[in-house]
Amino acid sequence: MNTKIITINDPAREEQSLQEAADVLRNGGLVVFPTETVYGLGGDATSADSSRKIYEAKGRPSDNPLIIHIAHPDDARRYAVTCPCYERLAKAFMPGPLTVILPRRDIIPTETTGGLDTVAVRCPSHPIAHALIQEAGVAIAAPSANRSGKPSPTCASHVIDDMDGRVDMILDGGECDIGLESTIVKIEDEDTITLLRPGAITYDALCMVVANVNVAAAVSERLGENERPLSPGMKYRHYAPDAPLVLLEGHPEDVLAYLEQEQNRIRCAILCYDEEINALSSASLHPVGKADDLASHARLLFRNLREADCSGPDVIYAHLPPKEGLGLALYNRMIRAAAHTIKHIPSR
Ligand code: TXA
Ligand code: MG
């Protein structure tokens, strides 16, 4: 398949490109588009055929359900059964990086939901995503636009690496702002939700809107052999670089001393704080931003993992993030990319 790549800077001025992309979607084709979190691999959410094509392009098991993207929070009613708790969450966080699991209406085929009776609904804030959904006139099912097992793409060149020749069109809208996938919650009852995947809408932010916020065990712990995750996606090994990723925990000075020593011993790629660049000499250094700038760590994580891996290292080292605020989303992605390998560096 020949993939058409279109650069869009300002959606208001590029209506023709957006119309073309929306036509592709309405005719059952696949279009990759930017969102504020990561790039999505989109197809008509109401078409079983389109959803099958998405799984094929991604190389993803078809029991892993897709998120449907809507232009306005109220559009959820067409595809799912909403409730006052959804309305409260939507008022607080939509459009934005929040996905809510709701009972599915029949207009959404089970091919889109991996056989489930629920559907994941998200209303992205990115202007290109918004304009595309609006123009298509239908919800767009979209997983992250990476090949299964790769980090989610946060710029068009990563999408092209994974998807060129496998989709009809790629809309290049530059870098994604947030860089980590949306927060996913499931509504249990009017006052209770379960956090299934942490993202830029933090646990604390959710607690301001809903009285009880449970956190699924798989968010920060390893699932047992026979445990079934609440969100099917959690059982797959994700975001995995080819080289082993090791997360370092300890006093910053001790961790830096360890890195200085390791870079002379083995070929290591290092995701380092900006403050550490001058002390390190590895040929594969990947700055993540200032030590306390979690938004920057998040925005650059998937790019850094891809680039670190490209240098063909024996090992990739990174700092273990905190579990607070946006840190929980980083922690969740990083422990899974590292297959839970955390090394504690003792004080000297
Ligand atoms: O930020 C995002 O959410 C990005 C952009 C493109 O919107 N999309 C994304 O999709 O990350 P994906 O497919 O890579 O991740 C969707 C996750 C999966 O882990 C899946 O298991 C979970 O959502 N999910 C989808 N529908 C579900 C449902 N009905 N019940 C439980 N989990 C669900
Ligand atoms: Mg994904």
CSV table of C-alpha atoms and ligand atoms in Angstrom, one decimal:
chain,number,residue,atom,x,y,z
A,1,MET,CA,0.0,0.0,0.0
A,2,ASN,CA,1.2,3.5,-0.8
A,3,THR,CA,1.0,5.7,2.3
A,4,LYS,CA,0.3,9.4,1.6
A,5,ILE,CA,2.0,11.7,4.1
A,6,ILE,CA,0.6,15.2,4.6
A,7,THR,CA,2.0,17.9,6.8
A,8,ILE,CA,-0.6,20.0,8.6
A,9,ASN,CA,0.5,23.1,10.5
A,10,ASP,CA,-2.8,24.9,11.0
A,11,PRO,CA,-6.0,22.8,10.7
A,12,ALA,CA,-8.1,26.0,10.1
A,13,ARG,CA,-6.1,26.6,6.9
A,14,GLU,CA,-5.9,23.1,5.6
A,15,GLU,CA,-9.5,22.1,5.3
A,16,GLN,CA,-8.8,20.3,2.0
A,17,SER,CA,-6.3,17.9,3.5
A,18,LEU,CA,-8.6,17.2,6.4
A,19,GLN,CA,-11.5,16.5,4.1
A,20,GLU,CA,-9.3,14.1,2.1
A,21,ALA,CA,-8.4,12.3,5.3
A,22,ALA,CA,-12.0,12.2,6.5
A,23,ASP,CA,-13.0,10.7,3.2
A,24,VAL,CA,-10.4,8.0,3.6
A,25,LEU,CA,-11.9,7.2,7.1
A,26,ARG,CA,-15.5,7.2,5.8
A,27,ASN,CA,-14.5,4.8,3.0
A,28,GLY,CA,-13.1,2.3,5.5
A,29,GLY,CA,-9.4,3.3,5.2
A,30,LEU,CA,-6.8,4.1,7.9
A,31,VAL,CA,-5.4,7.5,8.8
A,32,VAL,CA,-2.7,8.2,11.4
A,33,PHE,CA,-3.3,11.5,13.2
A,34,PRO,CA,-1.6,13.4,16.0
A,35,THR,CA,-3.2,13.9,19.4
A,36,GLU,CA,-2.0,15.8,22.5
A,37,THR,CA,-0.8,12.4,24.0
A,38,VAL,CA,0.6,10.2,21.2
A,39,TYR,CA,-0.2,9.6,17.5
A,40,GLY,CA,-3.3,7.4,16.9
A,41,LEU,CA,-3.9,4.9,14.1
A,42,GLY,CA,-7.5,5.7,13.2
A,43,GLY,CA,-10.4,3.9,11.5
A,44,ASP,CA,-14.2,4.3,11.5
A,45,ALA,CA,-15.2,3.0,15.0
A,46,THR,CA,-18.6,1.8,13.8
A,47,SER,CA,-17.1,-0.5,11.1
A,48,ALA,CA,-16.0,-4.0,12.0
A,49,ASP,CA,-13.9,-4.1,8.9
A,50,SER,CA,-12.0,-0.9,9.7
A,51,SER,CA,-11.2,-2.3,13.2
A,52,ARG,CA,-10.0,-5.5,11.8
A,53,LYS,CA,-7.7,-3.5,9.5
A,54,ILE,CA,-6.3,-1.6,12.5
A,55,TYR,CA,-5.4,-4.8,14.3
A,56,GLU,CA,-3.7,-6.0,11.2
A,57,ALA,CA,-1.7,-2.8,10.5
A,58,LYS,CA,-0.5,-2.7,14.1
A,59,GLY,CA,0.2,-6.4,14.4
A,60,ARG,CA,-1.9,-6.4,17.6
A,61,PRO,CA,-3.9,-9.3,19.1
A,62,SER,CA,-7.6,-8.6,18.4
A,63,ASP,CA,-8.7,-9.1,22.0
A,64,ASN,CA,-7.0,-5.8,23.0
A,65,PRO,CA,-9.8,-3.3,22.7
A,66,LEU,CA,-9.6,0.1,20.9
A,67,ILE,CA,-10.3,3.6,22.2
A,68,ILE,CA,-13.0,5.5,20.3
A,69,HIS,CA,-12.3,9.2,19.7
A,70,ILE,CA,-15.1,11.8,19.7
A,71,ALA,CA,-15.3,15.5,18.7
A,72,HIS,CA,-17.5,16.6,21.7
A,73,PRO,CA,-18.0,15.1,25.1
A,74,ASP,CA,-21.8,14.8,24.5
A,75,ASP,CA,-21.2,12.6,21.4
A,76,ALA,CA,-20.4,9.8,23.8
A,77,ARG,CA,-24.2,9.2,24.1
A,78,ARG,CA,-24.4,8.0,20.5
A,79,TYR,CA,-21.9,5.2,21.2
A,80,ALA,CA,-22.1,4.4,24.9
A,81,VAL,CA,-24.4,4.6,27.9
A,82,THR,CA,-23.4,7.7,29.8
A,83,CYS,CA,-24.2,8.6,33.4
A,84,PRO,CA,-23.8,11.7,35.8
A,85,CYS,CA,-20.3,10.5,36.8
A,86,TYR,CA,-19.3,10.6,33.1
A,87,GLU,CA,-20.7,14.1,32.8
A,88,ARG,CA,-18.7,15.2,35.8
A,89,LEU,CA,-15.5,13.7,34.5
A,90,ALA,CA,-16.2,15.2,31.0
A,91,LYS,CA,-16.9,18.6,32.4
A,92,ALA,CA,-13.6,18.6,34.4
A,93,PHE,CA,-11.2,17.0,31.9
A,94,MET,CA,-12.6,16.9,28.3
A,95,PRO,CA,-11.4,17.7,25.7
A,96,GLY,CA,-8.2,16.3,27.1
A,97,PRO,CA,-6.1,13.2,27.9
A,98,LEU,CA,-8.8,11.2,29.7
A,99,THR,CA,-10.4,8.0,28.5
A,100,VAL,CA,-13.6,6.7,30.2
A,101,ILE,CA,-14.8,3.1,29.9
A,102,LEU,CA,-18.6,2.9,29.5
A,103,PRO,CA,-21.3,0.3,28.5
A,104,ARG,CA,-21.2,0.0,24.7
A,105,ARG,CA,-24.2,0.7,22.4
A,106,ASP,CA,-24.8,-1.6,19.5
A,107,ILE,CA,-23.5,0.9,16.9
A,108,ILE,CA,-20.0,0.0,18.1
A,109,PRO,CA,-19.2,-3.5,16.9
A,110,THR,CA,-17.5,-6.0,19.2
A,111,GLU,CA,-14.6,-6.0,16.7
A,112,THR,CA,-13.8,-2.5,18.0
A,113,THR,CA,-14.0,-3.5,21.7
A,114,GLY,CA,-12.1,-6.8,21.5
A,115,GLY,CA,-15.4,-8.6,22.3
A,116,LEU,CA,-16.2,-6.6,25.4
A,117,ASP,CA,-19.6,-5.0,26.2
A,118,THR,CA,-17.9,-1.8,27.3
A,119,VAL,CA,-16.2,0.8,25.1
A,120,ALA,CA,-13.4,3.3,25.9
A,121,VAL,CA,-14.3,6.9,25.0
A,122,ARG,CA,-11.9,9.8,24.6
A,123,CYS,CA,-12.3,13.4,23.4
A,124,PRO,CA,-8.9,14.6,22.4
A,125,SER,CA,-7.9,18.3,22.6
A,126,HIS,CA,-5.5,18.4,19.8
A,127,PRO,CA,-6.8,20.7,17.1
A,128,ILE,CA,-6.0,18.3,14.2
A,129,ALA,CA,-7.6,15.3,15.9
A,130,HIS,CA,-10.6,17.4,16.7
A,131,ALA,CA,-11.0,18.7,13.2
A,132,LEU,CA,-10.5,15.3,11.7
A,133,ILE,CA,-13.2,13.6,13.9
A,134,GLN,CA,-15.6,16.5,13.3
A,135,GLU,CA,-15.1,16.3,9.5
A,136,ALA,CA,-15.4,12.5,9.5
A,137,GLY,CA,-18.8,12.8,11.3
A,138,VAL,CA,-18.2,9.5,13.1
A,139,ALA,CA,-16.2,8.3,16.1
A,140,ILE,CA,-12.7,7.2,15.2
A,141,ALA,CA,-11.2,4.1,16.8
A,142,ALA,CA,-7.5,4.6,17.3
A,143,PRO,CA,-4.9,2.7,19.2
A,144,SER,CA,-1.4,4.3,19.5
A,145,ALA,CA,0.2,4.3,16.0
A,146,ASN,CA,3.1,2.1,16.9
A,147,ARG,CA,3.7,-1.5,15.8
A,148,SER,CA,2.7,-3.7,18.7
A,149,GLY,CA,5.5,-3.9,21.3
A,150,LYS,CA,7.2,-0.6,20.2
A,151,PRO,CA,7.0,2.6,22.2
A,152,SER,CA,4.0,4.8,21.2
A,153,PRO,CA,5.0,7.4,18.5
A,154,THR,CA,5.2,11.0,19.5
A,155,CYS,CA,6.2,12.4,16.1
A,156,ALA,CA,5.6,11.6,12.5
A,157,SER,CA,9.0,10.1,11.8
A,158,HIS,CA,8.4,7.4,14.4
A,159,VAL,CA,5.0,6.7,12.8
A,160,ILE,CA,6.7,6.5,9.4
A,161,ASP,CA,9.3,4.0,10.8
A,162,ASP,CA,6.5,1.7,12.1
A,163,MET,CA,3.6,2.3,9.7
A,164,ASP,CA,4.8,3.3,6.2
A,165,GLY,CA,3.1,1.1,3.7
A,166,ARG,CA,0.6,-0.2,6.2
A,167,VAL,CA,-1.9,2.7,6.3
A,168,ASP,CA,-3.5,4.9,3.7
A,169,MET,CA,-2.5,8.3,5.2
A,170,ILE,CA,-0.3,9.9,7.8
A,171,LEU,CA,-1.1,13.4,9.0
A,172,ASP,CA,2.1,15.0,10.3
A,173,GLY,CA,1.2,17.5,13.0
A,174,GLY,CA,4.6,17.8,14.7
A,175,GLU,CA,5.5,16.7,18.2
A,176,CYS,CA,2.9,15.5,20.7
A,177,ASP,CA,2.7,17.8,23.8
A,178,ILE,CA,2.2,15.2,26.6
A,179,GLY,CA,4.1,12.2,25.1
A,180,LEU,CA,2.3,9.5,27.3
A,181,GLU,CA,-1.0,7.9,26.5
A,182,SER,CA,-4.2,9.1,28.1
A,183,THR,CA,-5.4,8.3,31.6
A,184,ILE,CA,-8.0,5.5,31.5
A,185,VAL,CA,-10.7,5.1,34.1
A,186,LYS,CA,-13.6,2.8,34.5
A,187,ILE,CA,-16.8,4.0,36.2
A,188,GLU,CA,-17.9,1.5,38.9
A,189,ASP,CA,-20.8,3.6,40.4
A,190,GLU,CA,-21.7,7.2,40.7
A,191,ASP,CA,-19.0,7.9,43.3
A,192,THR,CA,-16.4,5.3,42.4
A,193,ILE,CA,-14.0,4.9,39.5
A,194,THR,CA,-11.0,2.6,39.0
A,195,LEU,CA,-7.8,4.0,37.5
A,196,LEU,CA,-6.7,1.4,34.8
A,197,ARG,CA,-3.9,3.4,33.2
A,198,PRO,CA,-2.3,6.5,34.7
A,199,GLY,CA,-1.6,9.5,32.4
A,200,ALA,CA,-1.5,13.3,32.4
A,201,ILE,CA,-4.9,13.5,34.3
A,202,THR,CA,-3.4,12.5,37.6
A,203,TYR,CA,-4.8,10.5,40.5
A,204,ASP,CA,-5.0,13.7,42.6
A,205,ALA,CA,-6.9,15.5,39.8
A,206,LEU,CA,-9.4,12.6,39.6
A,207,CYS,CA,-9.9,12.7,43.4
A,208,MET,CA,-11.1,16.3,43.1
A,209,VAL,CA,-14.0,15.2,41.0
A,210,VAL,CA,-14.9,11.6,42.2
A,211,ALA,CA,-15.2,10.6,45.8
A,212,ASN,CA,-13.5,7.2,45.5
A,213,VAL,CA,-10.7,6.5,43.1
A,214,ASN,CA,-9.4,2.9,43.2
A,215,VAL,CA,-6.1,2.2,41.5
A,216,ALA,CA,-5.8,-1.1,39.6
A,217,ALA,CA,-3.0,-3.3,40.9
A,218,ALA,CA,-1.4,-3.6,37.5
A,219,VAL,CA,-0.7,0.2,37.4
A,220,SER,CA,2.4,-0.1,39.6
A,221,GLU,CA,2.8,-3.8,40.4
A,222,ARG,CA,3.7,-6.9,38.5
A,223,LEU,CA,0.6,-9.1,37.8
A,224,GLY,CA,0.8,-12.7,39.0
A,225,GLU,CA,1.0,-15.5,36.4
A,226,ASN,CA,-2.7,-16.3,36.5
A,227,GLU,CA,-4.1,-12.9,37.3
A,228,ARG,CA,-6.5,-11.3,34.8
A,229,PRO,CA,-5.9,-7.5,34.4
A,230,LEU,CA,-9.0,-5.2,34.4
A,231,SER,CA,-7.7,-3.7,31.1
A,232,PRO,CA,-6.7,-6.3,28.5
A,233,GLY,CA,-3.8,-4.1,27.3
A,234,MET,CA,-2.0,-4.5,30.6
A,235,LYS,CA,-1.2,-8.1,30.1
A,236,TYR,CA,1.0,-7.4,27.0
A,237,ARG,CA,4.6,-6.6,27.2
A,238,HIS,CA,4.6,-3.0,26.1
A,239,TYR,CA,7.0,-0.1,25.1
A,240,ALA,CA,9.9,-2.5,25.1
A,241,PRO,CA,13.2,-1.5,23.8
A,242,ASP,CA,15.4,-4.4,22.4
A,243,ALA,CA,18.2,-3.7,24.9
A,244,PRO,CA,17.3,-4.4,28.6
A,245,LEU,CA,16.2,-1.3,30.4
A,246,VAL,CA,17.4,-1.0,34.0
A,247,LEU,CA,15.8,1.6,36.3
A,248,LEU,CA,18.2,3.1,38.9
A,249,GLU,CA,17.0,4.0,42.4
A,250,GLY,CA,19.0,5.8,45.0
A,251,HIS,CA,20.5,9.1,46.1
A,252,PRO,CA,21.1,11.2,42.9
A,253,GLU,CA,24.8,11.5,43.7
A,254,ASP,CA,25.2,7.8,44.2
A,255,VAL,CA,23.3,7.0,41.0
A,256,LEU,CA,25.5,9.5,39.0
A,257,ALA,CA,28.6,7.9,40.4
A,258,TYR,CA,27.3,4.5,39.4
A,259,LEU,CA,26.6,5.7,35.8
A,260,GLU,CA,30.1,7.3,35.6
A,261,GLN,CA,31.6,3.9,36.5
A,262,GLU,CA,29.3,1.8,34.2
A,263,GLN,CA,29.9,3.9,31.1
A,264,ASN,CA,33.5,2.9,31.2
A,265,ARG,CA,32.7,-0.8,31.7
A,266,ILE,CA,30.0,-1.6,29.2
A,267,ARG,CA,28.2,0.0,26.2
A,268,CYS,CA,25.4,1.8,27.9
A,269,ALA,CA,22.8,4.2,26.7
A,270,ILE,CA,21.7,6.6,29.5
A,271,LEU,CA,18.5,8.6,29.9
A,272,CYS,CA,20.0,11.3,32.1
A,273,TYR,CA,18.9,14.6,33.7
A,274,ASP,CA,20.1,17.8,32.1
A,275,GLU,CA,22.2,18.5,35.2
A,276,GLU,CA,24.2,15.3,34.6
A,277,ILE,CA,25.2,15.8,31.0
A,278,ASN,CA,28.6,17.3,31.8
A,279,ALA,CA,29.6,14.6,34.2
A,280,LEU,CA,28.8,11.8,31.7
A,281,SER,CA,30.7,10.8,28.5
A,282,SER,CA,28.7,7.8,27.1
A,283,ALA,CA,28.3,8.1,23.3
A,284,SER,CA,24.6,7.4,23.8
A,285,LEU,CA,23.3,10.1,26.2
A,286,HIS,CA,19.6,11.0,26.1
A,287,PRO,CA,18.7,14.1,28.2
A,288,VAL,CA,15.2,13.9,29.7
A,289,GLY,CA,15.0,17.5,31.0
A,290,LYS,CA,15.8,19.0,34.4
A,291,ALA,CA,15.6,16.4,37.3
A,292,ASP,CA,12.3,17.9,38.6
A,293,ASP,CA,10.6,18.5,35.2
A,294,LEU,CA,8.4,15.5,35.0
A,295,ALA,CA,6.4,16.9,32.1
A,296,SER,CA,9.6,17.0,30.1
A,297,HIS,CA,10.6,13.4,31.1
A,298,ALA,CA,7.1,12.3,29.9
A,299,ARG,CA,7.2,14.2,26.6
A,300,LEU,CA,10.7,12.7,25.8
A,301,LEU,CA,10.4,9.2,27.2
A,302,PHE,CA,9.3,7.3,24.1
A,303,ARG,CA,11.6,9.2,21.8
A,304,ASN,CA,14.5,8.6,24.2
A,305,LEU,CA,13.7,4.8,24.4
A,306,ARG,CA,13.6,4.6,20.6
A,307,GLU,CA,16.8,6.5,20.2
A,308,ALA,CA,18.7,4.8,23.0
A,309,ASP,CA,17.8,1.5,21.5
A,310,CYS,CA,19.1,2.6,18.0
A,311,SER,CA,22.6,2.9,19.4
A,312,GLY,CA,22.7,-0.8,20.0
A,313,PRO,CA,23.7,-0.7,23.7
A,314,ASP,CA,24.2,-3.6,26.0
A,315,VAL,CA,22.0,-2.0,28.5
A,316,ILE,CA,19.8,1.2,28.8
A,317,TYR,CA,19.9,3.0,32.2
A,318,ALA,CA,17.3,5.5,33.4
A,319,HIS,CA,16.3,7.0,36.7
A,320,LEU,CA,13.3,5.4,38.5
A,321,PRO,CA,10.6,8.1,38.5
A,322,PRO,CA,8.6,9.0,41.6
A,323,LYS,CA,5.1,7.6,41.9
A,324,GLU,CA,3.5,11.0,42.6
A,325,GLY,CA,1.6,13.3,40.2
A,326,LEU,CA,2.6,12.7,36.6
A,327,GLY,CA,5.4,10.5,38.0
A,328,LEU,CA,2.9,7.6,38.3
A,329,ALA,CA,2.3,7.6,34.5
A,330,LEU,CA,6.0,7.6,33.9
A,331,TYR,CA,6.6,4.9,36.5
A,332,ASN,CA,3.9,2.7,34.9
A,333,ARG,CA,5.4,2.9,31.4
A,334,MET,CA,9.0,2.6,32.6
A,335,ILE,CA,8.6,-0.4,34.9
A,336,ARG,CA,6.8,-2.2,32.1
A,337,ALA,CA,9.5,-1.3,29.5
A,338,ALA,CA,12.1,-2.5,32.0
A,339,ALA,CA,10.2,-5.7,32.8
A,340,HIS,CA,10.3,-4.5,36.4
A,341,THR,CA,14.1,-4.4,36.6
A,342,ILE,CA,14.9,-1.9,39.3
A,343,LYS,CA,18.5,-1.6,40.7
A,344,HIS,CA,19.0,0.0,44.1
A,345,ILE,CA,22.3,1.9,44.3
A,346,PRO,CA,23.4,1.9,48.0
A,347,SER,CA,24.9,5.1,49.6
A,348,ARG,CA,28.7,5.2,49.6
B,1,TXA,O1,-3.7,8.6,24.5
B,1,TXA,C1,-4.3,7.6,24.1
B,1,TXA,O2,-5.1,7.0,24.7
B,1,TXA,C2,-3.9,7.1,22.7
B,1,TXA,C3,-4.3,8.1,21.7
B,1,TXA,C4,-4.1,7.6,20.2
B,1,TXA,O3,-5.6,8.5,21.9
B,1,TXA,N1,-4.5,5.8,22.4
B,1,TXA,C5,-4.0,4.6,23.0
B,1,TXA,O4,-4.6,3.5,22.6
B,1,TXA,O5,-3.2,4.6,23.9
B,1,TXA,P1,-4.1,2.0,22.9
B,1,TXA,O6,-4.9,1.1,22.1
B,1,TXA,O7,-2.7,2.0,22.6
B,1,TXA,O8,-4.4,1.7,24.4
B,1,TXA,C6,-5.7,1.5,24.7
B,1,TXA,C7,-5.8,0.8,26.1
B,1,TXA,C8,-5.5,-0.6,26.0
B,1,TXA,O9,-4.6,-0.9,27.0
B,1,TXA,C9,-6.8,-1.3,26.2
B,1,TXA,O10,-6.7,-2.5,26.8
B,1,TXA,C10,-7.6,-0.3,27.0
B,1,TXA,O11,-7.2,0.9,26.5
B,1,TXA,N2,-9.0,-0.4,26.7
B,1,TXA,C11,-9.7,-0.1,25.6
B,1,TXA,N3,-11.0,-0.4,25.7
B,1,TXA,C12,-11.2,-1.0,27.0
B,1,TXA,C13,-12.3,-1.5,27.7
B,1,TXA,N4,-13.5,-1.5,27.1
B,1,TXA,N5,-12.1,-2.0,28.9
B,1,TXA,C14,-10.9,-1.9,29.5
B,1,TXA,N6,-9.8,-1.4,28.9
B,1,TXA,C15,-9.9,-1.0,27.6
B,2,MG,MG,-0.7,1.5,22.7
